[in-house]
Coordinates of C-alpha atoms in Angstrom, one line a residue:
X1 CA 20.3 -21.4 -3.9
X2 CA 20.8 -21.6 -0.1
X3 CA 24.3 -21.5 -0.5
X4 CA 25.0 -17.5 0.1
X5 CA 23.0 -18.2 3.4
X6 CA 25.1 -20.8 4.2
X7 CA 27.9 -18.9 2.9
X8 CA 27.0 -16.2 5.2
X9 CA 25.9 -18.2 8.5
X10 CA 29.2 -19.9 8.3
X11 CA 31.2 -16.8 8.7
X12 CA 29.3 -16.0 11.7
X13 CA 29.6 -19.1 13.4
X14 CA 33.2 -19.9 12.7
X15 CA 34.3 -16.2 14.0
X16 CA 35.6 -15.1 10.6
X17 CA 37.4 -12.2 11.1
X18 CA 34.9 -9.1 10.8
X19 CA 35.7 -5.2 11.4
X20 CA 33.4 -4.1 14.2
X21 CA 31.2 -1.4 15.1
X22 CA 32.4 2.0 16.5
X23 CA 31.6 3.2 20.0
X24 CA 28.3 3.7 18.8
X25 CA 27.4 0.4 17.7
X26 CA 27.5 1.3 13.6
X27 CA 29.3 -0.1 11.0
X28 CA 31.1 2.0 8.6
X29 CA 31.2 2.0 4.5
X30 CA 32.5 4.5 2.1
X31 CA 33.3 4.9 -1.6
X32 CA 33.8 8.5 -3.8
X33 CA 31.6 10.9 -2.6
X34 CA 29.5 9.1 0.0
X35 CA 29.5 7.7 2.9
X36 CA 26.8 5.2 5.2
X37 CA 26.1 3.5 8.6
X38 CA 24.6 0.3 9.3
X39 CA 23.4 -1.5 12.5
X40 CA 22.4 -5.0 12.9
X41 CA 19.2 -4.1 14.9
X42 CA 16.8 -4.3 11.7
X43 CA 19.3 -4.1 9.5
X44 CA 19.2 -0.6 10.1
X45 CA 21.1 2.2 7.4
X46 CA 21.5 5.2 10.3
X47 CA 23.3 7.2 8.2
X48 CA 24.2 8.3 5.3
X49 CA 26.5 11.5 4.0
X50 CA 26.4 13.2 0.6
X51 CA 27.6 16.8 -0.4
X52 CA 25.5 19.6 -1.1
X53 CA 26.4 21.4 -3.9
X54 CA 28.8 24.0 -1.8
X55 CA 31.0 20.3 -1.4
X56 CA 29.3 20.2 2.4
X57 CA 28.7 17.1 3.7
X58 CA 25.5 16.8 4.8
X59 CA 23.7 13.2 6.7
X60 CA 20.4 13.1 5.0
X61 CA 18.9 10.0 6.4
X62 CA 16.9 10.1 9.7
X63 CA 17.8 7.9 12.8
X64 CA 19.2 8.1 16.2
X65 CA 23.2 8.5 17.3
X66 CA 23.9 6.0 19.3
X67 CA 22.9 2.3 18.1
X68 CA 21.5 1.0 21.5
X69 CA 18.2 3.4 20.9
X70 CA 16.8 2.0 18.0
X71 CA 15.8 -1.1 20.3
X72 CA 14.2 0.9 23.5
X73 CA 11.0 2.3 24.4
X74 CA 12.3 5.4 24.7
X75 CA 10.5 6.7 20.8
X76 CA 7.8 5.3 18.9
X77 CA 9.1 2.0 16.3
X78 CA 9.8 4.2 13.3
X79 CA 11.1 1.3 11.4
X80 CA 13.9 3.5 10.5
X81 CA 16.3 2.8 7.8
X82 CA 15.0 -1.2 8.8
X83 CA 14.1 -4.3 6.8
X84 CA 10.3 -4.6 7.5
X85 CA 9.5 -8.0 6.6
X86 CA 8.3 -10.9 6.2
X87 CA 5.9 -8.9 4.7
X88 CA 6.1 -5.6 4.3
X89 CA 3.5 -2.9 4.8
X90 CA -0.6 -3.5 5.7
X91 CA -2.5 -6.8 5.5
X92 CA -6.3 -5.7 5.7
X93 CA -8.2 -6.9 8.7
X94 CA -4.7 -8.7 9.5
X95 CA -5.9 -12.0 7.6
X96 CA -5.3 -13.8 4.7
X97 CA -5.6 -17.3 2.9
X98 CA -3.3 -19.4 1.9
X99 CA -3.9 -22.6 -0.1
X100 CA -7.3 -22.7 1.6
X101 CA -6.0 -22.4 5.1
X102 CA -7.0 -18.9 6.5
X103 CA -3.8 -17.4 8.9
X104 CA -4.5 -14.4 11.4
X105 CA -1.8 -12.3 11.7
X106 CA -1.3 -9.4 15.1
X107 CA -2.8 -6.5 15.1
X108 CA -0.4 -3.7 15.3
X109 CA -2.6 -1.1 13.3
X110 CA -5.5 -0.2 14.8
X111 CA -8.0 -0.8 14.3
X112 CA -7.7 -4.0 12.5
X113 CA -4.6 -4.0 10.3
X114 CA -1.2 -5.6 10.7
X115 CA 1.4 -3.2 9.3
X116 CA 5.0 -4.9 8.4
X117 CA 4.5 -8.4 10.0
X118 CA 3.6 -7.1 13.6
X119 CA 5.8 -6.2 16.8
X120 CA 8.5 -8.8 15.8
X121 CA 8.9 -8.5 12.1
X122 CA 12.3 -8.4 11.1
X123 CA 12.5 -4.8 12.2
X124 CA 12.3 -5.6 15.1
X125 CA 14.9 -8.3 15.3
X126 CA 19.4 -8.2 15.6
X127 CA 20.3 -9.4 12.4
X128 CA 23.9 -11.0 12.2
X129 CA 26.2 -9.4 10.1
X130 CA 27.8 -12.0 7.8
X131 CA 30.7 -10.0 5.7
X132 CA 32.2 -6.3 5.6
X133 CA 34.5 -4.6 3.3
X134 CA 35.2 -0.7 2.8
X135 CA 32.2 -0.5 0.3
X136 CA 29.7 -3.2 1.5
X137 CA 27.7 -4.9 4.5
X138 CA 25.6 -8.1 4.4
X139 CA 23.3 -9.2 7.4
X140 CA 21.7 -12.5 7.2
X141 CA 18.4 -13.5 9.5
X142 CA 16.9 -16.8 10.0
X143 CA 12.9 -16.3 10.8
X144 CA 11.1 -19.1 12.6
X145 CA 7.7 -20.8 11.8
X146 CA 5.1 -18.4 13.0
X147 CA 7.7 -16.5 15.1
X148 CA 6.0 -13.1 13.5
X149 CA 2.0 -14.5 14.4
X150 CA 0.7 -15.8 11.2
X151 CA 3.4 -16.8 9.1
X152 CA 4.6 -20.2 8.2
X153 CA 7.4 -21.9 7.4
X154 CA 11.0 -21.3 8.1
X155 CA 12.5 -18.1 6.0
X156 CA 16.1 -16.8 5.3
X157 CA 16.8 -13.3 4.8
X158 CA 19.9 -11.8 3.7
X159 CA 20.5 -8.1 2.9
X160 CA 23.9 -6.3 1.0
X161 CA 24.2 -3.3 1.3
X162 CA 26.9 -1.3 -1.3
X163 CA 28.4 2.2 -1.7
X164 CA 29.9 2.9 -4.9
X165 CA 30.6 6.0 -6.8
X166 CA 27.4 8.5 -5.8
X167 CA 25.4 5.7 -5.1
X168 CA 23.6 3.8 -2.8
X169 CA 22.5 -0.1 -3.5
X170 CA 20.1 -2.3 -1.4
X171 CA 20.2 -5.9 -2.6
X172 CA 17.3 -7.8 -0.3
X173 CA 16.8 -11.8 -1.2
X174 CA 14.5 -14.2 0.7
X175 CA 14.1 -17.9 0.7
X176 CA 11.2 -19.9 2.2
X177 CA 12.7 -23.3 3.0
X178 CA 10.1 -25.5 3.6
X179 CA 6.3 -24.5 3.7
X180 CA 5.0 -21.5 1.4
X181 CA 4.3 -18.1 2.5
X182 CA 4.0 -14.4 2.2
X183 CA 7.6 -12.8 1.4
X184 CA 7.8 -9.0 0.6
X185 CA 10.6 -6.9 1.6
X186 CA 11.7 -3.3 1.2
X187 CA 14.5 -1.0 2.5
X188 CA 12.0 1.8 4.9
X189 CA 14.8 4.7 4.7
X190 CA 13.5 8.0 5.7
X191 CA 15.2 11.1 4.1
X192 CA 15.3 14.8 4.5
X193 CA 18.0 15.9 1.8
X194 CA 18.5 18.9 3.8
X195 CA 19.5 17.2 6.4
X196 CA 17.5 19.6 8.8
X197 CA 20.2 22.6 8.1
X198 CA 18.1 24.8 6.2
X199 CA 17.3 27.8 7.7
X200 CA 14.0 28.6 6.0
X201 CA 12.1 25.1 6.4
X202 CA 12.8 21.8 8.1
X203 CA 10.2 20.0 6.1
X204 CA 10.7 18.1 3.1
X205 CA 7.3 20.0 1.3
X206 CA 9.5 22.5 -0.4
X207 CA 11.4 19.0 -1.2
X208 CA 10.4 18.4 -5.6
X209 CA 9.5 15.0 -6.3
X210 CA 8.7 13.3 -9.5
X211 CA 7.2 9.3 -10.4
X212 CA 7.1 9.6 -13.9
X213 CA 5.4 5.9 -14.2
X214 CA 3.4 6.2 -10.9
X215 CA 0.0 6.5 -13.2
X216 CA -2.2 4.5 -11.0
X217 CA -2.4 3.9 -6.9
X218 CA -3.6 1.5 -4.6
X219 CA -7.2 2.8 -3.7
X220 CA -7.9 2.5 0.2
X221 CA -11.0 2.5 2.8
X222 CA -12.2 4.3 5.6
X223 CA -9.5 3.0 8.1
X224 CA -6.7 3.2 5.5
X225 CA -6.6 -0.5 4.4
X226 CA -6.2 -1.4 0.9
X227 CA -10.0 -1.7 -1.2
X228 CA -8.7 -3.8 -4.0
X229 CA -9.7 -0.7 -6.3
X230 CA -6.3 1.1 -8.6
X231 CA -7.4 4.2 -9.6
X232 CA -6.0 6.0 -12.2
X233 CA -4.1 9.2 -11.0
X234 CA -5.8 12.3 -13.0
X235 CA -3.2 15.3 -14.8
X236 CA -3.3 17.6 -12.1
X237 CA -4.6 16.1 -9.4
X238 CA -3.1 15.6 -5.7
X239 CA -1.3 12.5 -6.9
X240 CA -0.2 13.3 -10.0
X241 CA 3.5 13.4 -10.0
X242 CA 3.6 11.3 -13.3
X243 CA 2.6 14.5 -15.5
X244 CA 5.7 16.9 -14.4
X245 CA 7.7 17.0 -11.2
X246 CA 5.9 19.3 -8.4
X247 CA 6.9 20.1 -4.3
X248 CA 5.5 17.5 -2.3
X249 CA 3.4 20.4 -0.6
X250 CA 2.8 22.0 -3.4
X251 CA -0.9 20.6 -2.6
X252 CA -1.1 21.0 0.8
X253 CA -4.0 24.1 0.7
X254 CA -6.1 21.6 -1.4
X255 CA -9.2 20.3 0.4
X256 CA -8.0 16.6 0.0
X257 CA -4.6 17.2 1.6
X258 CA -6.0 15.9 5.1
X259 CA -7.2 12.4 4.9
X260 CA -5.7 12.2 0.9
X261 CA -4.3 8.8 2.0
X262 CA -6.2 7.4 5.5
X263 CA -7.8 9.4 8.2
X264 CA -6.9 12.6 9.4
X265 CA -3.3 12.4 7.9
X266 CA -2.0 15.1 5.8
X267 CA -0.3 14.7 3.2
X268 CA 0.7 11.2 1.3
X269 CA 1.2 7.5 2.8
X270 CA -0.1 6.0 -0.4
X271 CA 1.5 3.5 -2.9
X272 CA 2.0 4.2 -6.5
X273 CA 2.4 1.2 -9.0
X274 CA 5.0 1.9 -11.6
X275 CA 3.5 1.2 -14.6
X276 CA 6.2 0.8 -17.7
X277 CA 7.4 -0.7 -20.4
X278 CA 10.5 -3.0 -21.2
X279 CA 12.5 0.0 -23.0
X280 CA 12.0 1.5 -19.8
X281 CA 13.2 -0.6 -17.4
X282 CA 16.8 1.0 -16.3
X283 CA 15.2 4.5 -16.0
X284 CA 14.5 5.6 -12.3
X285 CA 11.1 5.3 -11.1
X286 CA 11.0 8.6 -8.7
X287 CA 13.4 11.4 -8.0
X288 CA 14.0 14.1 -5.6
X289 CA 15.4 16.7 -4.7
X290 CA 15.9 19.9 -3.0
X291 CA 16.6 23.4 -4.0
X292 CA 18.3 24.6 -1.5
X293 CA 21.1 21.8 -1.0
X294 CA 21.1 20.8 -4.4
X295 CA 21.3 17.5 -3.4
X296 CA 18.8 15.0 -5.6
X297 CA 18.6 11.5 -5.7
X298 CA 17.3 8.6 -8.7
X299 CA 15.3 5.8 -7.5
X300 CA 16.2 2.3 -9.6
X301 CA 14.4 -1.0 -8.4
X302 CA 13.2 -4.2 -10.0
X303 CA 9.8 -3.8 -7.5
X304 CA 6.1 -2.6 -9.4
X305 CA 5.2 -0.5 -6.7
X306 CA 6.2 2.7 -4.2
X307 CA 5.0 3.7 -1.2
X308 CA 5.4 6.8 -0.2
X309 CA 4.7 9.2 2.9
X310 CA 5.6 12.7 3.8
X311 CA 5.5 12.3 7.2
X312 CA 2.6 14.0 8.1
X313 CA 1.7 11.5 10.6
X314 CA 5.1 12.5 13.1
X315 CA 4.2 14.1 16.4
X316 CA 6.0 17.1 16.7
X317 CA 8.7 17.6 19.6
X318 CA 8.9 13.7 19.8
X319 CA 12.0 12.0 17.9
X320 CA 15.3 13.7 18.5
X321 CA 17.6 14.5 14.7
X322 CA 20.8 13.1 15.0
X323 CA 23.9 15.1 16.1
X324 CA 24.9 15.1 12.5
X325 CA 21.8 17.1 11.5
X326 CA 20.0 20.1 12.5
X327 CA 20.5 24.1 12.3
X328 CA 18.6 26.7 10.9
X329 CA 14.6 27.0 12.0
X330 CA 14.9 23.1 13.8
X331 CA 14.5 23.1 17.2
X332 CA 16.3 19.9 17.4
X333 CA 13.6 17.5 16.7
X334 CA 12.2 16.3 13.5
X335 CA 8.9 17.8 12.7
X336 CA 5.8 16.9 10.9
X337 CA 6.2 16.6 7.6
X338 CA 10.0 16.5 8.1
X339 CA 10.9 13.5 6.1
X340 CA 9.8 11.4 3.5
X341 CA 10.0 7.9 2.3
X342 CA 10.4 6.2 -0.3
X343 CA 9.3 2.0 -0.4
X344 CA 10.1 0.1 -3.3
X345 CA 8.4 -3.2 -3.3
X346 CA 5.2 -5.1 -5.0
X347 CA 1.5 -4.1 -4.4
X348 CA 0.4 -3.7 -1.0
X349 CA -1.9 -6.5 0.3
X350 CA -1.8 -8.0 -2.9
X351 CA -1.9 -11.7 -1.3
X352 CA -5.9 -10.7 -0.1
X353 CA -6.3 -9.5 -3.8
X354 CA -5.6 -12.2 -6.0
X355 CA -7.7 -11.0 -9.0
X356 CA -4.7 -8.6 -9.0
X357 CA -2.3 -11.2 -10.4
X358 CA 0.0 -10.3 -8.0
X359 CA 0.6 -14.1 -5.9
X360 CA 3.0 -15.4 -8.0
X361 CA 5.4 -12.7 -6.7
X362 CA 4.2 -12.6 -3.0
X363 CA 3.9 -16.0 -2.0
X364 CA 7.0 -18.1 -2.2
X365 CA 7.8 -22.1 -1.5
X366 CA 10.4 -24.7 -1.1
X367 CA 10.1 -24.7 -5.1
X368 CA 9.9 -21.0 -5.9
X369 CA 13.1 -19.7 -6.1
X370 CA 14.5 -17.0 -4.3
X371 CA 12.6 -13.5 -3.7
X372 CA 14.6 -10.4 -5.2
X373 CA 14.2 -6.9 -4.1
X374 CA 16.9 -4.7 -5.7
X375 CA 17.2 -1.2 -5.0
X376 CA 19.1 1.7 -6.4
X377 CA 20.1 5.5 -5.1
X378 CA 21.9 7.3 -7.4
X379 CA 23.4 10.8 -6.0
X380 CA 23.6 14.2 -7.6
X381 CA 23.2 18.2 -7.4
X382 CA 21.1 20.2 -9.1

């Protein structure tokens, strides 16, 4: 099983012959009828093209032009288009146990959380990039004992990214070499399928949405950490995006809107668990789109869960759209509300909730196998 890594390590260190970056530090892939940019700083996807459906292309993933940013202090760590790992998303009170040893991990989440592994998950880190062809990019990481506080053991990460016809695919694997530990990975894309051009609304509310398996939701407490409670979703209800597809703000004058999913956030930073069957497996487990590109994507992944925010948590006037974006009502930054994203991955937190059933998929050893995250965006108009 460690031979990809191997594979992939060697090419880096013997100097195989591998097309570079632009002037701005990105790495370019294409196939029919879409386009994409990759850094090595997180493993970063900075952009990514499309046509509406007037045949304009239009770059409908949020980051910054010029690669060297993503690392400063000049904006907030939005994780953008990254690899968060080893372990993606909250750990409550930033502990956990672990074949009876009890691990504290950084706080990074105030007031007591750690959100995506802390200030030097993976991204946070330069990945190396292993192999590039027209349609694909790989990036391979190796991640120390403890080098993110709290996690053992020596893992290797590799990610593949592929364009293909319409289509976007994330392939993310894992391997913990030597001592077990937490592994759960996702691709943290942030979209606005508008790509900020629309001259009515720069926000992704009047953006449809629909999780037609997304039934039940991890239930969360007063500082926004996971309870260990799933509550069912009513018809109707602000969550419910199982019954039909609605506008994300199609909600947003109901009394629960602030605070629906932590403190004094409008809005949605929940996860959904995607409840289905085996006959069910190859149909996408959320969609969006907008009316007024036309431009919708279909959400495939192996992963039981999705988290998913709308944003509502950006400070306005703060992180700069890209040169490839913007027009209409923007005023050149991206506003609350103005994107949303889409996580596929396992239950949050589920390695502090065992009765969840959830370990054997988040904690991997020497003897485990390899960890699999595949994702799958799959372009259209409407």
């Amino acid at each position: 099983m460690l031979r990809w890594y191997i594979a992939a390590l060697f090419a880096v260190l013997t100097g195989a012959i591998i097309p570079g970056p632009d002037a701005n530090g990105k790495y370019h892939i294409e196939a029919e009828g879409i386009k994409a940019c990759f850094i090595p700083y997180g493993a970063s996807i900075t952009n990514l093209y499309v046509c509406d459906r007037n045949g304009t292309w239009r770059d409908i993933v949020l980051g910054y032009d010029d690669a060297g940013t993503y690392a400063s202090s000049q904006f907030p760590h939005t994780n953008y288009g990254a690899i968060p790992g080893r372990y993606a998303n909250r750990l409550s009170n930033a502990t956990y146990v672990l074949d009876g040893v009890r691990y504290h991990t950084e706080v990074n989440d105030p007031p007591n959380s750690t959100i995506h592994s802390g200030t030097n998950g993976w991204s946070y880190r330069y990945w190396d990039v292993s192999a590039v062809s027209k349609e694909s990019i790989a990036f391979v990481l190796s991640d120390a004992n403890n080098s993110s506080m709290g996690f053992p053991g020596l893992v290797l990460g590799k990610v593949t990214y592929t364009v293909s016809k319409l289509a976007w695919s994330v392939r993310i694997e894992a391997e913990a070499r030597d001592h077990r530990t937490p592994l759960m990975l996702t691709n943290h894309a942030y979209w606005n399928l508008d790509a900020f051009a629309n001259p009515y609304n720069d926000t992704v509310l009047g953006h449809t949405l629909s999780m037609p398996f997304g039934k039940r939701k991890i239930g969360f407490d007063a500082v926004s950490q996971p309870d260990g409670t799933l509550p069912y979703i009513p018809r109707g209800s602000i969550n419910d995006f199982w019954s039909h597809p609605k506008k994300i703000g199609a909600s947003d004058s109901d009394p629960e809107w602030l605070g629906n999913c932590g403190p004094g956030v409008p809005g949605y930073d929940c996860q959904w668990l995607i409840d289905r069957g085996r006959d069910q497996l190859k149909k996408p487990v959320a969609s969006l789109w907008s009316e007024w590109s036309g431009i919708k994507w279909d959400l495939y992944t192996n992963q039981e869960g999705l988290v998913m925010t709308s944003c509502g948590f950006f400070p306005a006037d703060a992180l700069p759209v890209k040169k490839t974006q913007g027009g209409g009502v923007n005023n050149g930054f991206v506003p609350p509300s103005g994107c949303v994203a889409a996580e596929a991955q396992d239950w949050i937190d589920g390695i502090n909730y065992p009765h969840w059933g959830r370990l054997d998929k988040q904690i991997y050893g020497p003897s485990s196998g390899k960890y699999e995250n595949d994702i799958v965006y799959k372009f259209s108009t409407v």
